[in-house]
XYZ file of N, CA and C in Angstrom:
627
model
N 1.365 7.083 -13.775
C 2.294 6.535 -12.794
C 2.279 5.013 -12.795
N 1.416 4.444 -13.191
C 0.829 2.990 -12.984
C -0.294 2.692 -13.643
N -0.378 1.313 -14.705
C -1.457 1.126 -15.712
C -1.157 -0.443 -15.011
N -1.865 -1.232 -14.611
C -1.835 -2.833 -14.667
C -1.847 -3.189 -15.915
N -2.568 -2.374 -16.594
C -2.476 -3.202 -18.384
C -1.083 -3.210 -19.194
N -0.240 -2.169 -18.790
C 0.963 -2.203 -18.812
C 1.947 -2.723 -17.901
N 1.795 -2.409 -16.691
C 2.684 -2.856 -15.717
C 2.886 -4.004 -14.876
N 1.325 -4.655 -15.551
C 1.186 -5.613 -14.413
C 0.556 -5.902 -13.792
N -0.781 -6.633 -13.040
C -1.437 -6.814 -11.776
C -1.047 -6.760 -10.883
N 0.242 -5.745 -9.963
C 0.402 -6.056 -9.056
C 0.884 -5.027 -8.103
N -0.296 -5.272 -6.495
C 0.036 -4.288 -5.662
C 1.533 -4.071 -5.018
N 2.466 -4.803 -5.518
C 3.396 -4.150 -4.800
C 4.359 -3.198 -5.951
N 4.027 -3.172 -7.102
C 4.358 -2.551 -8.422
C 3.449 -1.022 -8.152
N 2.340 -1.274 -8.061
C 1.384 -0.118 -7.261
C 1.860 0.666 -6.174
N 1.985 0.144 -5.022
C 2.749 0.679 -4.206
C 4.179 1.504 -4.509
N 4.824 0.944 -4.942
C 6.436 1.187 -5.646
C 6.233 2.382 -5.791
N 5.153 2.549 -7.644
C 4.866 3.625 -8.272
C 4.365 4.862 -7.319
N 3.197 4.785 -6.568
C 2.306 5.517 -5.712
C 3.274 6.234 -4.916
N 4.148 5.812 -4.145
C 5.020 6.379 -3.336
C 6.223 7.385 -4.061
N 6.395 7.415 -5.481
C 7.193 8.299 -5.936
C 6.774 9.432 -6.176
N 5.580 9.611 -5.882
C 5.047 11.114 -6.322
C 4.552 11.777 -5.126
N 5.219 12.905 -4.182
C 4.698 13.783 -3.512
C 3.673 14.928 -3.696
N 2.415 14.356 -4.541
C 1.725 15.115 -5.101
C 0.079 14.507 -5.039
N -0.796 15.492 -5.655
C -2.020 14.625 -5.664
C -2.259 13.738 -6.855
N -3.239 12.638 -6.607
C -3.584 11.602 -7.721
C -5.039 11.309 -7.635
N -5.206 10.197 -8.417
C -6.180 9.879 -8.659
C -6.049 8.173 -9.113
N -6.873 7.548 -7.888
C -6.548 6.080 -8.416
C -8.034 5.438 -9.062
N -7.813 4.751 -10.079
C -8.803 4.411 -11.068
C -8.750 2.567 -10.570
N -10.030 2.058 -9.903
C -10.423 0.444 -9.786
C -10.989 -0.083 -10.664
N -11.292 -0.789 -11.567
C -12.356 -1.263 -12.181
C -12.779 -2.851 -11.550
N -13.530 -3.278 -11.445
C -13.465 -4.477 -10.582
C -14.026 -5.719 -11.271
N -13.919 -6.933 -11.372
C -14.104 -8.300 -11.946
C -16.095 -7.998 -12.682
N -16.628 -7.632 -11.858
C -17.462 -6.963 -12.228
C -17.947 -5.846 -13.023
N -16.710 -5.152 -13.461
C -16.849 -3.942 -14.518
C -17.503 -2.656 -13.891
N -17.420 -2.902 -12.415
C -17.860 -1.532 -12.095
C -16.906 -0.886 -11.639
N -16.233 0.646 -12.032
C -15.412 1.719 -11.655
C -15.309 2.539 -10.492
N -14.135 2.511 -9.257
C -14.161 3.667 -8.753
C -13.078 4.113 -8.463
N -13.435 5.389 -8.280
C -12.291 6.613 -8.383
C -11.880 6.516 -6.725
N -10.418 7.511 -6.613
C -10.238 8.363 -5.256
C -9.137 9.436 -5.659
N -10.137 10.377 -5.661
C -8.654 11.814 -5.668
C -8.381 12.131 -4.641
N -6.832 12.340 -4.087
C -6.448 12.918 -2.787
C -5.363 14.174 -3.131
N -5.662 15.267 -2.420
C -3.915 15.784 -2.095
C -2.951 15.699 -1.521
N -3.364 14.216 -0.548
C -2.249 13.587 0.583
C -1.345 13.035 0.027
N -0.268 13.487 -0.205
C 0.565 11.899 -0.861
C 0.789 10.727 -0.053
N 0.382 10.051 -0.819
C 0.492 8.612 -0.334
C 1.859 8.186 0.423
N 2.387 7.676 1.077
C 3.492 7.159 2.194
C 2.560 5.843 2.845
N 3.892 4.857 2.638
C 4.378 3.992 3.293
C 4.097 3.645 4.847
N 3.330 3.151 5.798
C 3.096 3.383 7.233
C 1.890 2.744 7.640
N 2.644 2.280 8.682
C 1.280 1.447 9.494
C 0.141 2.423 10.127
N 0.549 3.629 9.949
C -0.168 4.604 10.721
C -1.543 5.272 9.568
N -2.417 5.423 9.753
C -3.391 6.161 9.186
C -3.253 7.980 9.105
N -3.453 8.185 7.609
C -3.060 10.074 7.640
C -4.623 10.608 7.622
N -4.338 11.848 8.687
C -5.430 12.362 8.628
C -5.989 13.068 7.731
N -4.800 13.250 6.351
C -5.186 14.084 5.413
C -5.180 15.372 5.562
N -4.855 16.185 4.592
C -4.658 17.960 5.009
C -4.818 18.380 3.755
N -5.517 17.728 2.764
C -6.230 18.140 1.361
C -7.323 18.079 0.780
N -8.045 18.668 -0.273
C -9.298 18.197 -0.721
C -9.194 16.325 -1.293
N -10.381 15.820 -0.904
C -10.044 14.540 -1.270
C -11.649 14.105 -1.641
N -11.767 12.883 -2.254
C -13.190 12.214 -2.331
C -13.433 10.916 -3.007
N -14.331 9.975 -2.652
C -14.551 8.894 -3.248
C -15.374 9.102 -4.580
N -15.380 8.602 -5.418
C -16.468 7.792 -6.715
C -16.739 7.155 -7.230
N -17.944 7.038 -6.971
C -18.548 5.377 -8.245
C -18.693 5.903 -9.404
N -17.672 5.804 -10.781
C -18.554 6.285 -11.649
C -19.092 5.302 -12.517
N -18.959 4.053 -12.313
C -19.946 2.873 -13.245
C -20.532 2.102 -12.184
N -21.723 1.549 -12.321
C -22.777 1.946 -13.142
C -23.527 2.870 -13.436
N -23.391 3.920 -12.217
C -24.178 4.959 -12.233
C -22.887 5.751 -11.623
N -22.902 7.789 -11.810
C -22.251 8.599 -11.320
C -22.568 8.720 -10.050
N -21.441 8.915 -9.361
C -21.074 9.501 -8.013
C -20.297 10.088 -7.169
N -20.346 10.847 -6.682
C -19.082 11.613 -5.645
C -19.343 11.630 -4.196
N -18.627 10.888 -3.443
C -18.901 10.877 -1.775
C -17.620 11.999 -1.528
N -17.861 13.098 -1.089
C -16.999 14.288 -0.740
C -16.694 14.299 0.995
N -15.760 14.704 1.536
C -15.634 14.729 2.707
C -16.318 15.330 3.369
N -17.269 14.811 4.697
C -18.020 14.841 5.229
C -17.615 15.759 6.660
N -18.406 17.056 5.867
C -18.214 18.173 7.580
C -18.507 17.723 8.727
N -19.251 16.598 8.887
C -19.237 16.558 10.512
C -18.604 15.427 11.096
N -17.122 15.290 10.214
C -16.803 13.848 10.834
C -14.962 14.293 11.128
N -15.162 16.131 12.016
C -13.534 16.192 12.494
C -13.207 15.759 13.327
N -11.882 15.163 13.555
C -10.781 15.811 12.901
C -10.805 14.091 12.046
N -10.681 14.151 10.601
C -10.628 12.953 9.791
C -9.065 12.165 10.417
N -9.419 10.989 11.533
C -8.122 10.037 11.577
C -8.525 9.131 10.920
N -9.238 8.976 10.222
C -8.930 7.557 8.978
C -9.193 8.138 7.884
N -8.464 8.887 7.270
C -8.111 9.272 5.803
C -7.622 8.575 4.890
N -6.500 7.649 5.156
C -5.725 6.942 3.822
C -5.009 6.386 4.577
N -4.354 5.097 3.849
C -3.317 4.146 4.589
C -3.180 3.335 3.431
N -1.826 3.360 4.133
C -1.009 1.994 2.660
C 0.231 1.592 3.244
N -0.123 0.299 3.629
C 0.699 -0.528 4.101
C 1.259 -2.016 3.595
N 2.182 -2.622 3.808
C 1.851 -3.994 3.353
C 3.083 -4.701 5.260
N 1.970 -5.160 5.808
C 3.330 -5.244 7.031
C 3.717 -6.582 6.819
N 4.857 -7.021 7.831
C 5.075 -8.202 7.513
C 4.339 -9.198 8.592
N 3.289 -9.035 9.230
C 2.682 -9.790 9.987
C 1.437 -9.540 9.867
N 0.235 -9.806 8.868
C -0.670 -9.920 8.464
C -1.613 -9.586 9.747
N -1.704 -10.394 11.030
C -1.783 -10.381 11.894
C -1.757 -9.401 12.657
N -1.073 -8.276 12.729
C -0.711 -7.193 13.388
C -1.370 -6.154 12.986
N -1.190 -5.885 11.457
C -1.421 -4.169 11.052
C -3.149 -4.845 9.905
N -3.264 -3.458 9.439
C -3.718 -3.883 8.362
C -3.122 -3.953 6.779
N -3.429 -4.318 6.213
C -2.521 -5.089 4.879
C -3.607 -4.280 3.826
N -2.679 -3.762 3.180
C -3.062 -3.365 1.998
C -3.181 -1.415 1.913
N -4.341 -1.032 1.257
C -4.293 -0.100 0.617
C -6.005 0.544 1.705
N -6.181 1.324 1.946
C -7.474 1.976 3.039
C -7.901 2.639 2.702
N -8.967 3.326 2.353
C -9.864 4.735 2.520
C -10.586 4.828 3.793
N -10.667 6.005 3.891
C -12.086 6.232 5.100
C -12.155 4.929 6.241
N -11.584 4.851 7.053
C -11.881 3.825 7.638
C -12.934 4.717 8.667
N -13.707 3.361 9.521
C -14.235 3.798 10.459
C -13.510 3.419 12.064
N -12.473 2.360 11.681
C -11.123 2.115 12.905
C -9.681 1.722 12.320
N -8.712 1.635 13.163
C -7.797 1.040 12.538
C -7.819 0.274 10.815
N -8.831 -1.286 11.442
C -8.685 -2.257 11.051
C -10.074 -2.434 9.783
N -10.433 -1.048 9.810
C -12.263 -1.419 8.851
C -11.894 0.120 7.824
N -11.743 -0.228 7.035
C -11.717 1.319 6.036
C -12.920 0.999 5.840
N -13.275 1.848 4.222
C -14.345 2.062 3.939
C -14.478 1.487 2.414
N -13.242 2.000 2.079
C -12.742 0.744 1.089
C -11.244 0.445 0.949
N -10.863 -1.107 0.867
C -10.059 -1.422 1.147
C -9.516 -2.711 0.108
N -8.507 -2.755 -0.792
C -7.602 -3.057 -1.413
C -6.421 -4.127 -0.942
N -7.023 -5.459 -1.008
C -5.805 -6.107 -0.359
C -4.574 -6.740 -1.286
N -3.237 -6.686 -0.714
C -2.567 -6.557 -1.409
C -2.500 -8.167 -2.342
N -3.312 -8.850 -2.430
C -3.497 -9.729 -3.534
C -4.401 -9.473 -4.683
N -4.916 -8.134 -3.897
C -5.958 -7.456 -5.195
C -7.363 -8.949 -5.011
N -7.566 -9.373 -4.563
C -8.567 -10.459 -4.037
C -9.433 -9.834 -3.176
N -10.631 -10.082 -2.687
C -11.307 -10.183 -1.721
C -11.283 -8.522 -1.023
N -11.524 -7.659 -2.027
C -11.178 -6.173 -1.140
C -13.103 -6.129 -1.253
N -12.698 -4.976 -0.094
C -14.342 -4.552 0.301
C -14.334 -2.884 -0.218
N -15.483 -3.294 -0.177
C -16.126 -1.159 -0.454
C -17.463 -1.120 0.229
N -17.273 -0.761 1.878
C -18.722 -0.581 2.501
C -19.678 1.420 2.544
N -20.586 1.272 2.879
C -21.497 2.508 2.672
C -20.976 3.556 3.483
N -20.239 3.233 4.879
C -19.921 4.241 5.444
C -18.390 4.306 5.456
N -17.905 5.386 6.215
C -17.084 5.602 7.106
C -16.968 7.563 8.108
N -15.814 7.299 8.810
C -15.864 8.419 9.442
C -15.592 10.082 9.031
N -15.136 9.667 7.562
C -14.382 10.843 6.941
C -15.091 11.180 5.191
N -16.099 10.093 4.660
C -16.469 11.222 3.410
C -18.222 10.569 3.794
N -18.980 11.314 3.232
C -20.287 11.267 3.066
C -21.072 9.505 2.536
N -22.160 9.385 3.199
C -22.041 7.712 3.257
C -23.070 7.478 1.786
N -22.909 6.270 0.969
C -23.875 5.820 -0.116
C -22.970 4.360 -0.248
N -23.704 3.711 -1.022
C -22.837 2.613 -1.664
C -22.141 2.989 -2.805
N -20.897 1.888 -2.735
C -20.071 2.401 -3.671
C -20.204 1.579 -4.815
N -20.426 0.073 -4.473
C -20.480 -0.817 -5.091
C -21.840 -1.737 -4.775
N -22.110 -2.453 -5.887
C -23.726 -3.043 -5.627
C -23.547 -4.223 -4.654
N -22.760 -4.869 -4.157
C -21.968 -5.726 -3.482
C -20.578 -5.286 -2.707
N -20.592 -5.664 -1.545
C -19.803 -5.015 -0.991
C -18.031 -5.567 -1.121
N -18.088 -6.786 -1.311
C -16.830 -7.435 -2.075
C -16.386 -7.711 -3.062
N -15.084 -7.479 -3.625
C -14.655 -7.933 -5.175
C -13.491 -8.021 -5.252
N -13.176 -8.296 -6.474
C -11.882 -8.487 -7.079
C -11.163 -7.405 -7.910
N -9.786 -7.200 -8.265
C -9.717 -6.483 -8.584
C -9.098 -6.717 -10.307
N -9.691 -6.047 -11.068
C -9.438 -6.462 -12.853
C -8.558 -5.581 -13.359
N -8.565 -4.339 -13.085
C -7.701 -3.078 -13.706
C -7.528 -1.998 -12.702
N -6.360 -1.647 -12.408
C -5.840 -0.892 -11.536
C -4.993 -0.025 -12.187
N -5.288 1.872 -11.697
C -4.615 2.430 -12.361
C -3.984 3.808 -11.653
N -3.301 4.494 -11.078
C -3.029 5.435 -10.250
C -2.637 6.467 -11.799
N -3.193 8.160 -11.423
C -2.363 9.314 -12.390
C -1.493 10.396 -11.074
N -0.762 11.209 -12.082
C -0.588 12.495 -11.438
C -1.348 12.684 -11.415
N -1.695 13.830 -10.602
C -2.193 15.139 -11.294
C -1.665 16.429 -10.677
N -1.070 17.482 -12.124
C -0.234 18.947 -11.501
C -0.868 19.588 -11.884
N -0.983 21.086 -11.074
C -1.414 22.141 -11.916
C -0.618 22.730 -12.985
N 0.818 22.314 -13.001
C 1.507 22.654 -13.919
C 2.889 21.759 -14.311
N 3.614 21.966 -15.181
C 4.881 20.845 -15.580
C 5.629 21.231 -14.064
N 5.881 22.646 -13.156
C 6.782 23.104 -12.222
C 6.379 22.255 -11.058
N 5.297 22.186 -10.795
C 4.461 21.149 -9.843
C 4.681 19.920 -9.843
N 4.735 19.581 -11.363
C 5.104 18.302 -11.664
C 6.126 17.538 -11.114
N 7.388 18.708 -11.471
C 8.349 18.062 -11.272
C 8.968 18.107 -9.840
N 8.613 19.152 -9.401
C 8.937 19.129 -7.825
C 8.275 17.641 -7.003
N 7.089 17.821 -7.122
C 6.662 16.034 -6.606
C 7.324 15.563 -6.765
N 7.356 15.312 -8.467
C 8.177 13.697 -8.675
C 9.887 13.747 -8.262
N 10.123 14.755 -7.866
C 11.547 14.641 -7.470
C 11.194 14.558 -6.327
N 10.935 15.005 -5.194
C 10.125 14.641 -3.813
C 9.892 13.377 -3.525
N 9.275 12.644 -4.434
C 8.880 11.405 -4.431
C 10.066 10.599 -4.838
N 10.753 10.620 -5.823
C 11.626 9.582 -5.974
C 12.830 10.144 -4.796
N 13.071 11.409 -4.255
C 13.742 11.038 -2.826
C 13.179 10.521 -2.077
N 12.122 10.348 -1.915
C 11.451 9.657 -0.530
C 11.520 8.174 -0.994
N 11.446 7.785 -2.072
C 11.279 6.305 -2.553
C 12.972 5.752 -2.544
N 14.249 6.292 -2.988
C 15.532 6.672 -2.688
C 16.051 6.146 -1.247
N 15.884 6.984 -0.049
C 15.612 6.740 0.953
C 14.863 5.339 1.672
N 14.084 5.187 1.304
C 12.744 3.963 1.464
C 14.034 2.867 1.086
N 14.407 2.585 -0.304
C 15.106 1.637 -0.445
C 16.488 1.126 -0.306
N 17.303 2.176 0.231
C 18.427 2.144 1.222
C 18.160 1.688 2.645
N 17.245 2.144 3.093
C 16.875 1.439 4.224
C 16.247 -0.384 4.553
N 15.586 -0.274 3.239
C 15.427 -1.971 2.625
C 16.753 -2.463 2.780
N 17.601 -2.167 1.632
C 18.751 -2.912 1.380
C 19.882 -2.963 3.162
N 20.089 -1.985 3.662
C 20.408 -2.400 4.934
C 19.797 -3.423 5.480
N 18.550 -3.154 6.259
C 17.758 -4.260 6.908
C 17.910 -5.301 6.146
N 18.495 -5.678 4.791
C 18.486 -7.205 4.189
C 19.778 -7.468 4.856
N 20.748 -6.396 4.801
C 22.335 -6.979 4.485
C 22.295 -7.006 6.362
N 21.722 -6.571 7.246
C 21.828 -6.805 8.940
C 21.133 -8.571 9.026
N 20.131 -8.911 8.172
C 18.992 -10.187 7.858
C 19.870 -11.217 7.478
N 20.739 -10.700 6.519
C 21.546 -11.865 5.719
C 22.540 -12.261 6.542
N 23.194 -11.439 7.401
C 24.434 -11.142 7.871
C 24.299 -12.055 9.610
N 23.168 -11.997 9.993
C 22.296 -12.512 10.903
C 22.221 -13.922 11.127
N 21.346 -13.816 9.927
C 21.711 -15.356 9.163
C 22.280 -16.356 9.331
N 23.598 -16.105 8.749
C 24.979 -16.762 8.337
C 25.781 -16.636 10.079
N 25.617 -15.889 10.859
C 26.060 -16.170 11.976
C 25.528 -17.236 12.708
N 23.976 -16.787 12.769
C 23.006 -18.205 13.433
C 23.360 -19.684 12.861
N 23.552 -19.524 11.315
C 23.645 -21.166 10.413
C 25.378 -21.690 11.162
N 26.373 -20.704 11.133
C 27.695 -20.868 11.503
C 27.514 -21.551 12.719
N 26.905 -20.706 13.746
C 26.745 -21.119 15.232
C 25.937 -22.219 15.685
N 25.182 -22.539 14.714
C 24.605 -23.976 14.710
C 25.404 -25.018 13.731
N 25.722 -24.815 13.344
C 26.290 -25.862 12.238
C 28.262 -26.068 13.480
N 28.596 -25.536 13.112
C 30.120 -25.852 13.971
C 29.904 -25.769 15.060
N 29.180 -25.524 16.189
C 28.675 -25.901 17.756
C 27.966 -27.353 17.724
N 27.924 -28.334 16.371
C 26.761 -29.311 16.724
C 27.609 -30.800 16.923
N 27.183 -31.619 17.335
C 27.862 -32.468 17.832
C 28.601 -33.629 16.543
N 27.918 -33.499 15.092
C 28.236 -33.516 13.664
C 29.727 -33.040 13.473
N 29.343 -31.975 13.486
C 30.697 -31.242 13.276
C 32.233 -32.141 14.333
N 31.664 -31.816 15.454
C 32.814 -31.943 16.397
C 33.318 -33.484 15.819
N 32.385 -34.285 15.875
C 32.790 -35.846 15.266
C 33.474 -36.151 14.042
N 33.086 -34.982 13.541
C 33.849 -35.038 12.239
C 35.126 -34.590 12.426
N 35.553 -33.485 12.765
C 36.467 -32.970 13.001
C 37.756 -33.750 13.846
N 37.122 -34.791 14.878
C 37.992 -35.754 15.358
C 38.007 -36.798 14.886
N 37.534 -36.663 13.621
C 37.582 -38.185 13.147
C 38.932 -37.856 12.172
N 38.943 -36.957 11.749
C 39.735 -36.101 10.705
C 41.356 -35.684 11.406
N 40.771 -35.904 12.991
C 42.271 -36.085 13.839
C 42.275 -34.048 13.824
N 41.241 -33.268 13.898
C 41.806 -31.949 14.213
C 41.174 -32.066 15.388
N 41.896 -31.014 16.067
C 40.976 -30.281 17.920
C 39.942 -29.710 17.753
């Protein structure tokens, strides 16, 4: 769905991709440091300031330097910080970026910011089993990679048609909110520009009313 080595370094190219598939995946980190981790979910990923509680098998892994699997943790129901992927437009407000496991809103467990800079991976959270993920709890991000994964081509394709309607949708609603933005705009610049006392002077200098 998404190779940075092909596509690019970039989370909003990530995002794009991630959101076309109504299916499960598997996202591959490697970090400035060369250490690897995994996350398989069956949630599909969506767009939202809101955190999913998840309603699939899911789990974290370190698999460089050493193997690991943090599996979802039975005594932490009902999982409300499962996954989140957001990018809002007020930094300030939501949280920004990409979430696992949080332990609130605003603290996943690991977390992906959308400059791919400065993301964290801490030992706990409320929803998979606690270890470190990383020998340091901050990094950068070097190679980023999201897959399918179907049990079959029929699976396949139902997602990805699922997904590119939902992504379909997603960007009709973009392009409105630009053309209400633009349209907005050009009224405010109009209503300031010919209401200003510039204008009017000009206009009688020019001998119109």
């Amino acid at each position: 769905m998404y190779r940075s080595a092909y596509d690019g370094l970039s989370f909003y190219t990530f995002q794009d991709r991630v959101i076309q598939y109504k299916g499960p995946t598997i996202t591959l980190i490697q970090t400035k440091s060369n250490e690897i981790l995994a996350y398989y979910t069956e949630t599909p990923w969506k767009m939202s300031s809101k955190w999913h509680s998840g309603d699939g098998t899911s789990f974290l892994s370190r698999l460089t330097p050493s193997w690991k699997i943090y599996a979802l943790s039975e005594q932490s129901l009902p999982k409300k910080y499962h996954q989140y992927l957001n990018v809002p437009a007020s930094y300030n407000k939501d949280l920004a970026g990409l979430g696992i496991g949080g332990i609130d809103h605003r603290t996943p467990r690991l977390h992906i910011t959308p400059g791919l800079e400065g993301c964290q991976a801490n030992d706990i959270d409320t929803v998979f089993e606690s270890g470190a993920l990383l020998e340091y709890p901050f990094f950068d991000v070097d190679i980023l990679e999201v897959w399918a994964v179907a049990s079959d081509t029929a699976s396949f394709g139902i997602a990805q048609k699922n997904g590119q309607l939902n992504h379909d949708i997603r960007e009709c609603a973009r392009v409105q909110r630009a053309r209400v933005d633009r349209r907005d705009f050009v009224d405010d610049l109009a209503d300031g520009l010919f209401g200003s006392k510039v204008f009017r002077h000009r206009k009688q200098t020019q001998g119109s009313d």
